[in-house]
Each structure stands twice: as structure tokens, then as C-alpha cells.
Amino acid sequence: MLARLQCAIGRDDLVEQMVLLPEAENQASQQYQIANSVNLIVGYDASPQSHTALDIACWIAHQTSLATNTQVTVQAVYVVEPNSSNQYLGIFNIPHNQLQLECAASNLSKSVTSVLTQQKVIEISPKLQGQSRTFFQESEKILWQAKTLAQEWQVSFKSHLRFGKIGTELKKFVESETADILFLGCKSVDHPMIKTLGTNFPCAVLGIPSCIDE
């Protein structure tokens, strides 16, 4: 995949620039036996860097589909971390019937509903409910941006919203989806996000080559 990208932009150093975490050897030997599908995950937050990461993933998916009979799926994951003052703006406390309406408005991950419905339902103020609705609207807008970009490439695409520590949720997600590659909007192995993923990550992690401007 990277070889095709190198040829397309006239570079020969993308592997050194983009591979932030290599694939574990035991994972590689298992995945090479299954060549009929590829699953690409993108950590997305609507930043210019994540736009670039998603664009690269979609390009690779598109070119791989054209050159082979492999089914390639791109999935964008937006992870929301809790803040110190009000956690997730009270979304864990929205009554269940209202929550279903909010989640049905977009293609959010099923994990969102399962997490939220496990929380205790309590009475909250209309102001907090309004903040929660705004929160979901903003999250939906971010994932809609990712979907719009992916549609331009005509690739198989899914989007997901998850809650928790970014590194932890990304690891859980790539494990659950048996991902082949995780794309992040990072340019260096010294980026704090790469540090949080650790060295025993389930799949290879690719970043943005320094020769590409966001």
C-alpha cells in the first residue's frame, strides 16, 4: 500500500516517515493469511491533521480496491475524553428514550448506546439537557465531515463515536475490529498520542509524512 503511495507522489522514504508503530510479528503472520479484506481505522477529530490522515487512508483504500480484488473498509473513530468539570456534559444522564432519538440521528457506533444505557438515569436540568443535545450535534457534525470526505473516494466507510481515554478506546476499537492499520494525524514517534498507545499495539500505526502539508 505504501509502495503505491510512494510511486504516486514520487517519494521513496514514506515507510520511514509514516510508520510510527510497526505491526507486531505475531499479528502480521496471522493477517497475511487473510488477504480477502483489509480494515483501515482512522483516529478522527475534524482537525486538519486528521483530515489528512483520513484522506491518505481513503486514497490507499481506493487504490488497493482498484489494483486487487481485496475489499477495503475505512472506519473513522472520534473519541471524546471526559473533562474535569462535567464529564460528558451529562450525556450519561439523559433519559433513555431521548438518548435513542439522539443516537438515531446519525451513524454513531453501537458502543455509544450500550455504554450510555448502562448508566443510572437521574433528573437533570433543561440547561444541561440542552448542552447534551448540542454536544451530540457537534459530534454528529464532525463525523459527517469524515463521511463526506470518504464519499468523494467512493470507499466502504463507517463512522463511530466513543467515550473515554483516546489511547485506550483506540486500542479497544482496533482489537474489536481486527484492524490492519490505524492512521493518526501525527508526524513523529515522539508525539504524545503515540506514547499513550504503547509498544504492544494490536496493529501498525501510520502517521502523516512530513512531505505532505495538512
Tab-separated table of C-alpha atoms in Angstrom:
chain	number	residue	atom	x	y	z
A	1	MET	CA	0.000	0.000	0.000
A	2	LEU	CA	2.738	2.445	0.927
A	3	ALA	CA	4.693	1.451	-2.165
A	4	ARG	CA	1.773	2.575	-4.343
A	5	LEU	CA	1.562	5.841	-2.438
A	6	GLN	CA	5.309	6.395	-2.845
A	7	CYS	CA	5.069	5.910	-6.609
A	8	ALA	CA	2.085	8.259	-6.851
A	9	ILE	CA	3.826	11.205	-5.178
A	10	GLY	CA	7.363	10.436	-6.306
A	11	ARG	CA	8.912	9.607	-2.933
A	12	ASP	CA	10.936	6.679	-1.660
A	13	ASP	CA	11.005	7.423	2.064
A	14	LEU	CA	7.353	7.155	3.138
A	15	VAL	CA	7.833	3.970	5.115
A	16	GLU	CA	10.429	5.642	7.335
A	17	GLN	CA	8.264	8.731	7.718
A	18	MET	CA	4.844	7.187	8.185
A	19	VAL	CA	5.313	4.023	10.254
A	20	LEU	CA	5.051	5.304	13.809
A	21	LEU	CA	4.456	1.899	15.378
A	22	PRO	CA	5.286	-1.288	13.465
A	23	GLU	CA	2.957	-4.238	13.359
A	24	ALA	CA	3.685	-6.919	15.917
A	25	GLU	CA	5.243	-10.013	14.309
A	26	ASN	CA	2.610	-12.395	15.647
A	27	GLN	CA	-0.169	-10.177	14.311
A	28	ALA	CA	1.495	-9.885	10.912
A	29	SER	CA	1.780	-13.640	10.423
A	30	GLN	CA	-1.927	-14.090	11.180
A	31	GLN	CA	-3.184	-11.267	8.983
A	32	TYR	CA	-1.113	-12.146	5.916
A	33	GLN	CA	-3.049	-15.416	5.736
A	34	ILE	CA	-6.297	-13.445	5.254
A	35	ALA	CA	-5.925	-11.371	2.108
A	36	ASN	CA	-9.548	-11.020	1.002
A	37	SER	CA	-10.277	-7.957	3.146
A	38	VAL	CA	-8.477	-5.010	4.721
A	39	ASN	CA	-9.736	-2.886	7.609
A	40	LEU	CA	-8.301	0.638	7.962
A	41	ILE	CA	-9.068	2.692	11.084
A	42	VAL	CA	-8.590	6.468	11.308
A	43	GLY	CA	-8.480	8.449	14.531
A	44	TYR	CA	-10.569	11.468	13.537
A	45	ASP	CA	-11.414	14.752	15.299
A	46	ALA	CA	-12.003	17.167	12.372
A	47	SER	CA	-8.567	18.754	12.776
A	48	PRO	CA	-6.533	19.429	9.612
A	49	GLN	CA	-4.155	16.642	10.629
A	50	SER	CA	-6.965	14.101	10.984
A	51	HIS	CA	-8.392	15.257	7.636
A	52	THR	CA	-5.047	14.437	6.057
A	53	ALA	CA	-4.871	11.053	7.792
A	54	LEU	CA	-8.373	10.170	6.568
A	55	ASP	CA	-7.542	11.355	3.061
A	56	ILE	CA	-4.449	9.131	2.963
A	57	ALA	CA	-6.418	6.155	4.263
A	58	CYS	CA	-9.134	6.665	1.649
A	59	TRP	CA	-6.557	7.039	-1.116
A	60	ILE	CA	-4.877	3.796	-0.088
A	61	ALA	CA	-8.247	2.037	0.148
A	62	HIS	CA	-9.277	3.307	-3.284
A	63	GLN	CA	-6.020	2.318	-4.977
A	64	THR	CA	-5.949	-1.088	-3.292
A	65	SER	CA	-9.505	-1.814	-4.425
A	66	LEU	CA	-8.615	-0.855	-7.999
A	67	ALA	CA	-5.413	-2.894	-8.109
A	68	THR	CA	-6.682	-6.027	-6.340
A	69	ASN	CA	-9.874	-7.886	-5.536
A	70	THR	CA	-9.459	-7.010	-1.881
A	71	GLN	CA	-12.397	-5.479	-0.012
A	72	VAL	CA	-11.108	-2.441	1.882
A	73	THR	CA	-13.131	-0.723	4.597
A	74	VAL	CA	-12.247	2.625	6.141
A	75	GLN	CA	-13.614	3.460	9.592
A	76	ALA	CA	-13.286	6.854	11.276
A	77	VAL	CA	-13.359	6.894	15.079
A	78	TYR	CA	-13.976	10.066	17.061
A	79	VAL	CA	-13.051	9.581	20.727
A	80	VAL	CA	-14.339	12.095	23.276
A	81	GLU	CA	-12.441	12.328	26.525
A	82	PRO	CA	-14.212	13.395	29.758
A	83	ASN	CA	-13.479	16.833	31.154
A	84	SER	CA	-12.924	17.570	34.800
A	85	SER	CA	-15.988	19.768	35.382
A	86	ASN	CA	-18.970	17.882	33.984
A	87	GLN	CA	-17.666	14.684	32.397
A	88	TYR	CA	-19.559	14.345	29.104
A	89	LEU	CA	-21.945	17.276	29.634
A	90	GLY	CA	-24.438	14.986	31.319
A	91	ILE	CA	-24.996	12.663	28.349
A	92	PHE	CA	-24.866	9.656	30.670
A	93	ASN	CA	-27.905	11.093	32.463
A	94	ILE	CA	-30.257	11.739	29.550
A	95	PRO	CA	-33.448	9.624	29.802
A	96	HIS	CA	-33.168	6.527	27.622
A	97	ASN	CA	-35.986	7.408	25.209
A	98	GLN	CA	-34.415	10.795	24.475
A	99	LEU	CA	-30.991	9.210	24.063
A	100	GLN	CA	-32.282	6.806	21.409
A	101	LEU	CA	-33.570	9.736	19.375
A	102	GLU	CA	-30.217	11.490	19.586
A	103	CYS	CA	-28.251	8.415	18.523
A	104	ALA	CA	-30.656	7.554	15.721
A	105	ALA	CA	-29.910	10.872	14.054
A	106	SER	CA	-26.503	9.658	12.842
A	107	ASN	CA	-24.460	6.532	12.257
A	108	LEU	CA	-22.877	6.523	15.679
A	109	SER	CA	-21.217	3.413	16.992
A	110	LYS	CA	-23.413	0.838	18.734
A	111	SER	CA	-20.933	1.037	21.576
A	112	VAL	CA	-22.254	4.505	22.399
A	113	THR	CA	-25.757	3.237	23.128
A	114	SER	CA	-24.500	0.243	25.087
A	115	VAL	CA	-22.310	2.439	27.277
A	116	LEU	CA	-24.950	5.079	27.862
A	117	THR	CA	-27.781	2.709	28.712
A	118	GLN	CA	-25.673	1.172	31.479
A	119	GLN	CA	-25.579	4.466	33.333
A	120	LYS	CA	-28.004	5.452	36.079
A	121	VAL	CA	-30.783	7.781	34.888
A	122	ILE	CA	-31.379	10.804	37.126
A	123	GLU	CA	-33.209	14.110	36.784
A	124	ILE	CA	-31.132	16.857	35.160
A	125	SER	CA	-31.846	20.478	34.396
A	126	PRO	CA	-33.199	21.610	30.983
A	127	LYS	CA	-29.991	23.635	30.556
A	128	LEU	CA	-27.850	20.514	30.896
A	129	GLN	CA	-30.097	18.609	28.526
A	130	GLY	CA	-29.670	21.437	26.021
A	131	GLN	CA	-25.886	21.226	26.408
A	132	SER	CA	-26.040	17.490	25.827
A	133	ARG	CA	-28.073	17.904	22.633
A	134	THR	CA	-25.559	20.480	21.431
A	135	PHE	CA	-22.761	18.073	22.281
A	136	PHE	CA	-24.286	15.322	20.140
A	137	GLN	CA	-24.969	17.751	17.313
A	138	GLU	CA	-21.327	18.823	17.294
A	139	SER	CA	-20.168	15.199	17.407
A	140	GLU	CA	-22.501	14.309	14.571
A	141	LYS	CA	-21.180	17.246	12.543
A	142	ILE	CA	-17.602	16.039	12.996
A	143	LEU	CA	-18.454	12.514	11.868
A	144	TRP	CA	-20.482	13.891	8.958
A	145	GLN	CA	-17.373	15.725	7.770
A	146	ALA	CA	-15.489	12.439	7.775
A	147	LYS	CA	-18.284	10.692	5.884
A	148	THR	CA	-18.408	13.457	3.270
A	149	LEU	CA	-14.682	13.197	2.649
A	150	ALA	CA	-14.833	9.408	2.349
A	151	GLN	CA	-17.725	9.601	-0.116
A	152	GLU	CA	-15.502	11.521	-2.520
A	153	TRP	CA	-13.264	8.462	-2.725
A	154	GLN	CA	-16.195	6.040	-3.093
A	155	VAL	CA	-14.824	3.676	-0.481
A	156	SER	CA	-16.642	1.486	2.003
A	157	PHE	CA	-16.910	3.695	5.088
A	158	LYS	CA	-18.212	3.663	8.647
A	159	SER	CA	-18.020	6.234	11.446
A	160	HIS	CA	-18.047	5.745	15.202
A	161	LEU	CA	-18.267	7.839	18.357
A	162	ARG	CA	-16.671	6.538	21.538
A	163	PHE	CA	-16.117	7.929	25.029
A	164	GLY	CA	-13.067	7.557	27.241
A	165	LYS	CA	-9.309	7.934	27.113
A	166	ILE	CA	-8.263	8.257	23.484
A	167	GLY	CA	-5.402	5.757	23.611
A	168	THR	CA	-7.461	3.173	25.481
A	169	GLU	CA	-10.514	3.490	23.229
A	170	LEU	CA	-8.470	3.334	20.024
A	171	LYS	CA	-6.775	0.150	21.216
A	172	LYS	CA	-10.106	-1.429	22.176
A	173	PHE	CA	-11.587	-0.483	18.830
A	174	VAL	CA	-8.788	-1.811	16.625
A	175	GLU	CA	-8.869	-5.044	18.618
A	176	SER	CA	-12.633	-5.442	18.256
A	177	GLU	CA	-12.483	-4.692	14.523
A	178	THR	CA	-9.321	-6.740	13.880
A	179	ALA	CA	-7.855	-3.671	12.193
A	180	ASP	CA	-4.906	-3.905	9.822
A	181	ILE	CA	-3.744	-0.288	10.174
A	182	LEU	CA	-4.528	2.682	12.408
A	183	PHE	CA	-3.992	6.108	10.798
A	184	LEU	CA	-3.351	9.120	13.025
A	185	GLY	CA	-2.631	12.766	12.273
A	186	CYS	CA	0.843	12.565	13.822
A	187	LYS	CA	4.185	13.149	12.150
A	188	SER	CA	6.585	11.739	14.716
A	189	VAL	CA	7.023	8.772	17.024
A	190	ASP	CA	7.629	11.384	19.728
A	191	HIS	CA	4.048	12.660	19.509
A	192	PRO	CA	2.287	12.300	22.898
A	193	MET	CA	-0.510	10.262	21.299
A	194	ILE	CA	1.940	7.626	20.081
A	195	LYS	CA	3.361	7.384	23.569
A	196	THR	CA	-0.084	6.656	25.019
A	197	LEU	CA	-0.613	3.742	22.611
A	198	GLY	CA	2.376	1.864	23.999
A	199	THR	CA	4.696	-0.525	22.187
A	200	ASN	CA	2.466	-3.622	22.078
A	201	PHE	CA	-0.283	-2.139	19.901
A	202	PRO	CA	-2.529	-4.629	18.029
A	203	CYS	CA	-1.786	-3.236	14.542
A	204	ALA	CA	0.612	-0.962	12.684
A	205	VAL	CA	0.146	2.778	13.277
A	206	LEU	CA	0.761	5.156	10.375
A	207	GLY	CA	1.063	8.919	10.549
A	208	ILE	CA	1.405	11.819	8.119
A	209	PRO	CA	4.608	12.074	6.074
A	210	SER	CA	6.430	15.345	6.581
A	211	CYS	CA	6.397	15.930	2.819
A	212	ILE	CA	2.607	16.389	2.907
A	213	ASP	CA	1.150	19.629	4.208
A	214	GLU	CA	-2.201	19.494	6.017
